[in-house]
mmCIF file of C-alpha atoms in Angstrom:
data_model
loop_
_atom_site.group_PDB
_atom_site.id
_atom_site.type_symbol
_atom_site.label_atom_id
_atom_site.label_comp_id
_atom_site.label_asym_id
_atom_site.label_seq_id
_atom_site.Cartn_x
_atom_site.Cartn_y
_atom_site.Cartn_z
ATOM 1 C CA UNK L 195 12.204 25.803 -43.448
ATOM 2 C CA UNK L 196 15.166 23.942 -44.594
ATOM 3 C CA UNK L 197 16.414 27.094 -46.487
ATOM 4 C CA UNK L 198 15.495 29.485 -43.808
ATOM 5 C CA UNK L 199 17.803 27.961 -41.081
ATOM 6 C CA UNK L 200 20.545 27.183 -43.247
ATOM 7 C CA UNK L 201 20.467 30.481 -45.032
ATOM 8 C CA UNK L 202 20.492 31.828 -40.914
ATOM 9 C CA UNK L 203 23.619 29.663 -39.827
ATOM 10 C CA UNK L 204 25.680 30.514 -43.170
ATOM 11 C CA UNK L 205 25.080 34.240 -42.058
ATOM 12 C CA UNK L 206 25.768 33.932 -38.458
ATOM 13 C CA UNK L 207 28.941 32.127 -39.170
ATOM 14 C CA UNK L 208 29.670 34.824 -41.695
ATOM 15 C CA UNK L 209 28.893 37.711 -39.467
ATOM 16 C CA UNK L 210 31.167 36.006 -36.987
ATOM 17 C CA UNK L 211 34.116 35.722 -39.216
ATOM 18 C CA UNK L 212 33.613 39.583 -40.905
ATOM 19 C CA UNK L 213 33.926 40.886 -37.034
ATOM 20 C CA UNK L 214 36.878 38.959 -36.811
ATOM 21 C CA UNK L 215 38.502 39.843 -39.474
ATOM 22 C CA UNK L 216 37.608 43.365 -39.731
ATOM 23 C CA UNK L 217 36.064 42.768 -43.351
ATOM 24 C CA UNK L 218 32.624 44.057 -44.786
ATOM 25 C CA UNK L 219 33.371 41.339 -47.318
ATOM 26 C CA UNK L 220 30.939 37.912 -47.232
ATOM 27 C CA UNK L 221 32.812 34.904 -45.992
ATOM 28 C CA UNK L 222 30.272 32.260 -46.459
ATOM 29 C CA UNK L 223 28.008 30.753 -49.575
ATOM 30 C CA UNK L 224 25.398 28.524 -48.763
ATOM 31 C CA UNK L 225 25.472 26.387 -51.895
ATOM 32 C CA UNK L 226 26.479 23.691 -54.488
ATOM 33 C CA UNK L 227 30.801 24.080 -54.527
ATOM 34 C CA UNK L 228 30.705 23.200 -58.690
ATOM 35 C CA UNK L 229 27.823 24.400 -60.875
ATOM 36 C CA UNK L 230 26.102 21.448 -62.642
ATOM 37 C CA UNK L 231 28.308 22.026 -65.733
ATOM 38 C CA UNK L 232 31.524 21.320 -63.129
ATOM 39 C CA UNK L 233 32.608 24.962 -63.129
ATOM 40 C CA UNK L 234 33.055 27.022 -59.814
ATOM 41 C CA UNK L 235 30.404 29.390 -59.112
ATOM 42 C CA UNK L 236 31.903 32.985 -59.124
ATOM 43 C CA UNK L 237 30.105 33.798 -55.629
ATOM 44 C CA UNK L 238 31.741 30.727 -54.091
ATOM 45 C CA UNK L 239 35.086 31.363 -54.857
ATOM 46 C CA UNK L 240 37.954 32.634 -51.633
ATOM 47 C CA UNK L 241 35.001 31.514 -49.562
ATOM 48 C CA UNK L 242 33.686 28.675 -46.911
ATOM 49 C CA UNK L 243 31.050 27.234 -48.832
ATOM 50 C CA UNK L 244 27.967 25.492 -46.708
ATOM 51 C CA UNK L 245 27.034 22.579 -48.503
ATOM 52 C CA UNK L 246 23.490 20.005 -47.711
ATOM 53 C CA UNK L 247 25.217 16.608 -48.363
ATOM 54 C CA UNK L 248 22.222 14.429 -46.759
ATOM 55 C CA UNK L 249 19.063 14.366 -44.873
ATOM 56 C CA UNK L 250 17.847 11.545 -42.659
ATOM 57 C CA UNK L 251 14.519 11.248 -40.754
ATOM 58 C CA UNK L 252 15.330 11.122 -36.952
ATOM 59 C CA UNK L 253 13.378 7.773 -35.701
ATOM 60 C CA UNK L 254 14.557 7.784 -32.270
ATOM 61 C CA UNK L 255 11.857 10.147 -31.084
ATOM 62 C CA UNK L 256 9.144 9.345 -30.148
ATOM 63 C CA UNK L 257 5.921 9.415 -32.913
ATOM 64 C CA UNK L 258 2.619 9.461 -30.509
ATOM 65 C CA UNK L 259 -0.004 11.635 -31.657
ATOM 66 C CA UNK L 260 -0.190 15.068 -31.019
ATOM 67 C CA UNK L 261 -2.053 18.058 -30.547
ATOM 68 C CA UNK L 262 -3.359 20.823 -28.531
ATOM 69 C CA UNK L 263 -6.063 22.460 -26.251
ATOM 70 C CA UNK L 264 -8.508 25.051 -27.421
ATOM 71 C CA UNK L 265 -11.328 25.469 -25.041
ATOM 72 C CA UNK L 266 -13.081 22.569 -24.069
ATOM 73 C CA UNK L 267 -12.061 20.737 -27.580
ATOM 74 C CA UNK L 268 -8.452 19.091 -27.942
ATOM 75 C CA UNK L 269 -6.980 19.310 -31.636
ATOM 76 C CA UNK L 270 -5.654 16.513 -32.828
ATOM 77 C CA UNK L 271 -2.116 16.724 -34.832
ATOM 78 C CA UNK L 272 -0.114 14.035 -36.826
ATOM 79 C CA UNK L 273 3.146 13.766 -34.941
ATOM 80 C CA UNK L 274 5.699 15.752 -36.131
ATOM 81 C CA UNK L 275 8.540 14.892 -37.984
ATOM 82 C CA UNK L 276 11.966 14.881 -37.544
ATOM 83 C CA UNK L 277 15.479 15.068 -39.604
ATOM 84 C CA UNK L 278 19.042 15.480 -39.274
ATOM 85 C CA UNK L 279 20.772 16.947 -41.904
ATOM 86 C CA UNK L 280 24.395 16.779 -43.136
ATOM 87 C CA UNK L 281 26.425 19.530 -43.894
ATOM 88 C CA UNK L 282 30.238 19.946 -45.204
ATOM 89 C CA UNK L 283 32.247 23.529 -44.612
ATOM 90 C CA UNK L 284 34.625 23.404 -47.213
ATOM 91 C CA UNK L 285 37.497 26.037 -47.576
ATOM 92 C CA UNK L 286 37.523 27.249 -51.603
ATOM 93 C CA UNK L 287 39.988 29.685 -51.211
ATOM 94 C CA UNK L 288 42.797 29.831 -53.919
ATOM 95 C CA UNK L 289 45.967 29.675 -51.247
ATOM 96 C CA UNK L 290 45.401 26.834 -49.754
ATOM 97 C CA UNK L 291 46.796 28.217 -45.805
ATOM 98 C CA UNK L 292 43.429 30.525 -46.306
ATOM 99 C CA UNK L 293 41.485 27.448 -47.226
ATOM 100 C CA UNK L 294 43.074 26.117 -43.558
ATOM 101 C CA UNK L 295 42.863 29.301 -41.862
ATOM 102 C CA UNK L 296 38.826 29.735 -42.442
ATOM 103 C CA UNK L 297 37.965 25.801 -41.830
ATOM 104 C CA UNK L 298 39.495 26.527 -38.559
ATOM 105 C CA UNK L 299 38.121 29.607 -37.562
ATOM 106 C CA UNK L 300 34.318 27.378 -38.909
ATOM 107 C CA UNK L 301 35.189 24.579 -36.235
ATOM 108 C CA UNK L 302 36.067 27.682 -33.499
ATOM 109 C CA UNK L 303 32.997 29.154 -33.972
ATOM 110 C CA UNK L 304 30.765 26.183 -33.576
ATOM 111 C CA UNK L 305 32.559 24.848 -30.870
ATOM 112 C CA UNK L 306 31.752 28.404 -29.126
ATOM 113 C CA UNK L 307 28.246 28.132 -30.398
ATOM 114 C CA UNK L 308 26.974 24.618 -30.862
ATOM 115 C CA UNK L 309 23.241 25.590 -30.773
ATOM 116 C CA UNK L 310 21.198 27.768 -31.952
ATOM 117 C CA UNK L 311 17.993 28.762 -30.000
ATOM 118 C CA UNK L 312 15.484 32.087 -29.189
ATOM 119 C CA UNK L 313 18.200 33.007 -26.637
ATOM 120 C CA UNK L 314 21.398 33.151 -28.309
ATOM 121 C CA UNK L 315 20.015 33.754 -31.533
ATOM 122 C CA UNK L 316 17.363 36.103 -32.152
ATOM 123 C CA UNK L 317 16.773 36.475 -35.692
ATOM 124 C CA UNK L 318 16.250 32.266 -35.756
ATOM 125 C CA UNK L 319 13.418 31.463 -37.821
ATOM 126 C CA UNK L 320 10.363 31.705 -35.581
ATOM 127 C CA UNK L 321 9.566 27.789 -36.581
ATOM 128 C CA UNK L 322 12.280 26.680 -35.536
ATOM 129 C CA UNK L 323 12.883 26.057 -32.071
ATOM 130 C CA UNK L 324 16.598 24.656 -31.332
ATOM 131 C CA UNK L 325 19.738 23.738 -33.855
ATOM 132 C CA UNK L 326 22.082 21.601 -32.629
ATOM 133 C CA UNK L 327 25.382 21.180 -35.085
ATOM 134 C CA UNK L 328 28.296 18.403 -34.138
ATOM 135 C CA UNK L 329 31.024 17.636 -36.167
ATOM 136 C CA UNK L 330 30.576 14.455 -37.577
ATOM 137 C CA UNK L 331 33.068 11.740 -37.777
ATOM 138 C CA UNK L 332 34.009 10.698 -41.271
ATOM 139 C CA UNK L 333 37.115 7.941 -42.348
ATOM 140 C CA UNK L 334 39.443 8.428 -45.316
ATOM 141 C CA UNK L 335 36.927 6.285 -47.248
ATOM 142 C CA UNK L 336 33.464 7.722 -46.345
ATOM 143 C CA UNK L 337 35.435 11.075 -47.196
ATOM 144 C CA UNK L 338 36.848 10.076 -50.675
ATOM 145 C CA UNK L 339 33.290 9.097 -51.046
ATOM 146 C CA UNK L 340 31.780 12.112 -50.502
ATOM 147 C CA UNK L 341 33.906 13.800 -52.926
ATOM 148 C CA UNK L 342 32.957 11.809 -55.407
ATOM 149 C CA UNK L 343 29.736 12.049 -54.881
ATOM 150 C CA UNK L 344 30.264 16.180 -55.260
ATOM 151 C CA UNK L 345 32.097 15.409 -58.207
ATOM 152 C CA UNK L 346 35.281 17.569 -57.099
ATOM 153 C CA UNK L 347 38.631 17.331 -55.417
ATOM 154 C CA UNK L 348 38.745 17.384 -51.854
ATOM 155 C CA UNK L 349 39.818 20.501 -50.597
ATOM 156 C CA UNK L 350 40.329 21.391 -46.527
ATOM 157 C CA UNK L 351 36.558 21.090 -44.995
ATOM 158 C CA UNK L 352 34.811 19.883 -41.784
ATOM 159 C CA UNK L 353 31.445 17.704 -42.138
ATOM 160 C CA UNK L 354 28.759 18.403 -39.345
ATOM 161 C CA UNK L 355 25.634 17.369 -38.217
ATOM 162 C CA UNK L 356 22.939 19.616 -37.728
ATOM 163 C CA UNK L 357 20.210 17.348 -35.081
ATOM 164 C CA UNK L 358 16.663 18.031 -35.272
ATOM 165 C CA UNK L 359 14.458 20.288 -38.068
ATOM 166 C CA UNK L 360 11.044 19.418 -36.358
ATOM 167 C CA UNK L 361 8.762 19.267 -39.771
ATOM 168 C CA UNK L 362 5.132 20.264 -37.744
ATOM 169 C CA UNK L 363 1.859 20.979 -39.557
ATOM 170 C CA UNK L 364 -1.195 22.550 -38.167
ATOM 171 C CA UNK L 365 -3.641 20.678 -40.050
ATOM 172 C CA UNK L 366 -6.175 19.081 -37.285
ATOM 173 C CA UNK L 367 -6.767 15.607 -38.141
ATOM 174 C CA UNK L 368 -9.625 15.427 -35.315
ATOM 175 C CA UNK L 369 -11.457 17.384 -32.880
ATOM 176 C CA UNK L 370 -11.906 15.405 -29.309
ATOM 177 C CA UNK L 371 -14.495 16.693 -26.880
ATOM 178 C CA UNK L 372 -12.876 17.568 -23.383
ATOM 179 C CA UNK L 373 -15.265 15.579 -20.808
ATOM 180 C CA UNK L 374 -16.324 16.941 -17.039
ATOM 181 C CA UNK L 375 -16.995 14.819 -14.437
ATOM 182 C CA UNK L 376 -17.180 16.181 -10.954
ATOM 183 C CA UNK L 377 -15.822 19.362 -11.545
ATOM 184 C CA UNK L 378 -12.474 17.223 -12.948
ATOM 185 C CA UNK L 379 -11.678 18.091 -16.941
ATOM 186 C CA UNK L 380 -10.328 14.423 -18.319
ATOM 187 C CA UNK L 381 -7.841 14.877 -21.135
ATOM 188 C CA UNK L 382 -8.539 12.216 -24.143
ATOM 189 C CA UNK L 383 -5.125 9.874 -24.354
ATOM 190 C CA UNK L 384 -3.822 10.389 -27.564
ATOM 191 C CA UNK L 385 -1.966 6.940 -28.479
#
C-alpha cells in the first residue's frame, strides 16, 4: 500500500508539472537519489526525485477494537494501524536555478493540494482513504543529518510529512452474537 500511494502522489505531482510546462517528458522519480554503489540513477537525473526517509507509527489515535456488522453477528477486527511517513523532494537537476525552479513549483502544488481523497483524486488507491502531506520543519542540523544519512550532498529539496497510511486487515479475530431483547438489537462493546 505504501508503494501504491506514493507511486500515485509522484505521478500526480508529475502530471501537474508536465501541464505546466507543456512537456510530455516525466518530471518526477519515486526513488533512492544515489544507487547503492553511490552513482546517480540515469532515470533520476534533471528530475524531482520522491524519496521515503522514515516511517513512524501514529500513537495518538485511538487503538480500541474494531470491527463490523454482518447480520445478526458483529466481526471482530484488531484495530488498525497507523503511520506517518517522511518524504524529501529533492531537485537533481544539473543547473542548479532548475533544481530551484522545480522544488518550488513541488511546494506550489501541495500547498494547492494538501490532501488527497476519493474527491479530488480519483485514481487514489481504493485502500486508501485520505493523504494528508505538510511540509515538515527541519534545522540546519537535522538537515545535514539527513544528508548524511543519504550519503550525498545536499542539493535544493523540501521534506514533508505525509499523516496517516491506515494499515487495516480483514482477518476476524472473533465472531460476537448480536442479542434481542424487546424488539431492541444491543451492540457488544468492543473495549
Amino acid at each position: 500500500m505504501i508503494n501504491e500511494a506514493l507511486s500515485y502522489i509522484a505521478q500526480d505531482l508529475d502530471t501537474f508539472l508536465k501541464r505546466k510546462y507543456n512537456s510530455q517528458e516525466s518530471r518526477v522519480h519515486l526513488g533512492s537519489i544515489m544507487d547503492i554503489d553511490g552513482s546517480v540513477p540515469e532515470e533520476s537525473r534533471n528530475k524531482i526525485i520522491m524519496t521515503l526517509i522514515n516511517i513512524e507509527q501514529e500513537t495518538t489515535v485511538s487503538t480500541t477494537q474494531y470491527g463490523y456488522k454482518q447480520g445478526n453477528t458483529f466481526h471482530k477486527t484488531r484495530a488498525p494501524l497507523r503511520f506517518n511517513l517522511d518524504l524529501v523532494f529533492s531537485g537533481l537537476f544539473n543547473q542548479y536555478n532548475e533544481s530551484l525552479k522545480f522544488i518550488s513549483d513541488t511546494i506550489l502544488f501541495f500547498q494547492a493540494k494538501p490532501f488527497f481523497n476519493a474527491q479530488n483524486s480519483p485514481g487514489l488507491p481504493e485502500e486508501v482513504n485520505q493523504l494528508s502531506l505538510e511540509i515538515l520543519k527541519y534545522n540546519l542540523n537535522e538537515m545535514h543529518s539527513l544528508w548524511t544519512s543519504l550519503g550525498v550532498k545536499y542539493i535544493p529539496s523540501v521534506p514533508f510529512k505525509l499523516r496517516l497510511m491506515t494499515f487495516q486487515s480483514e482477518q476476524i479475530i472473533e465472531h460476537v452474537a448480536a442479542m434481542q431483547t424487546l424488539g431492541v438489537e444491543v451492540q457488544p462493546i468492543i473495549e
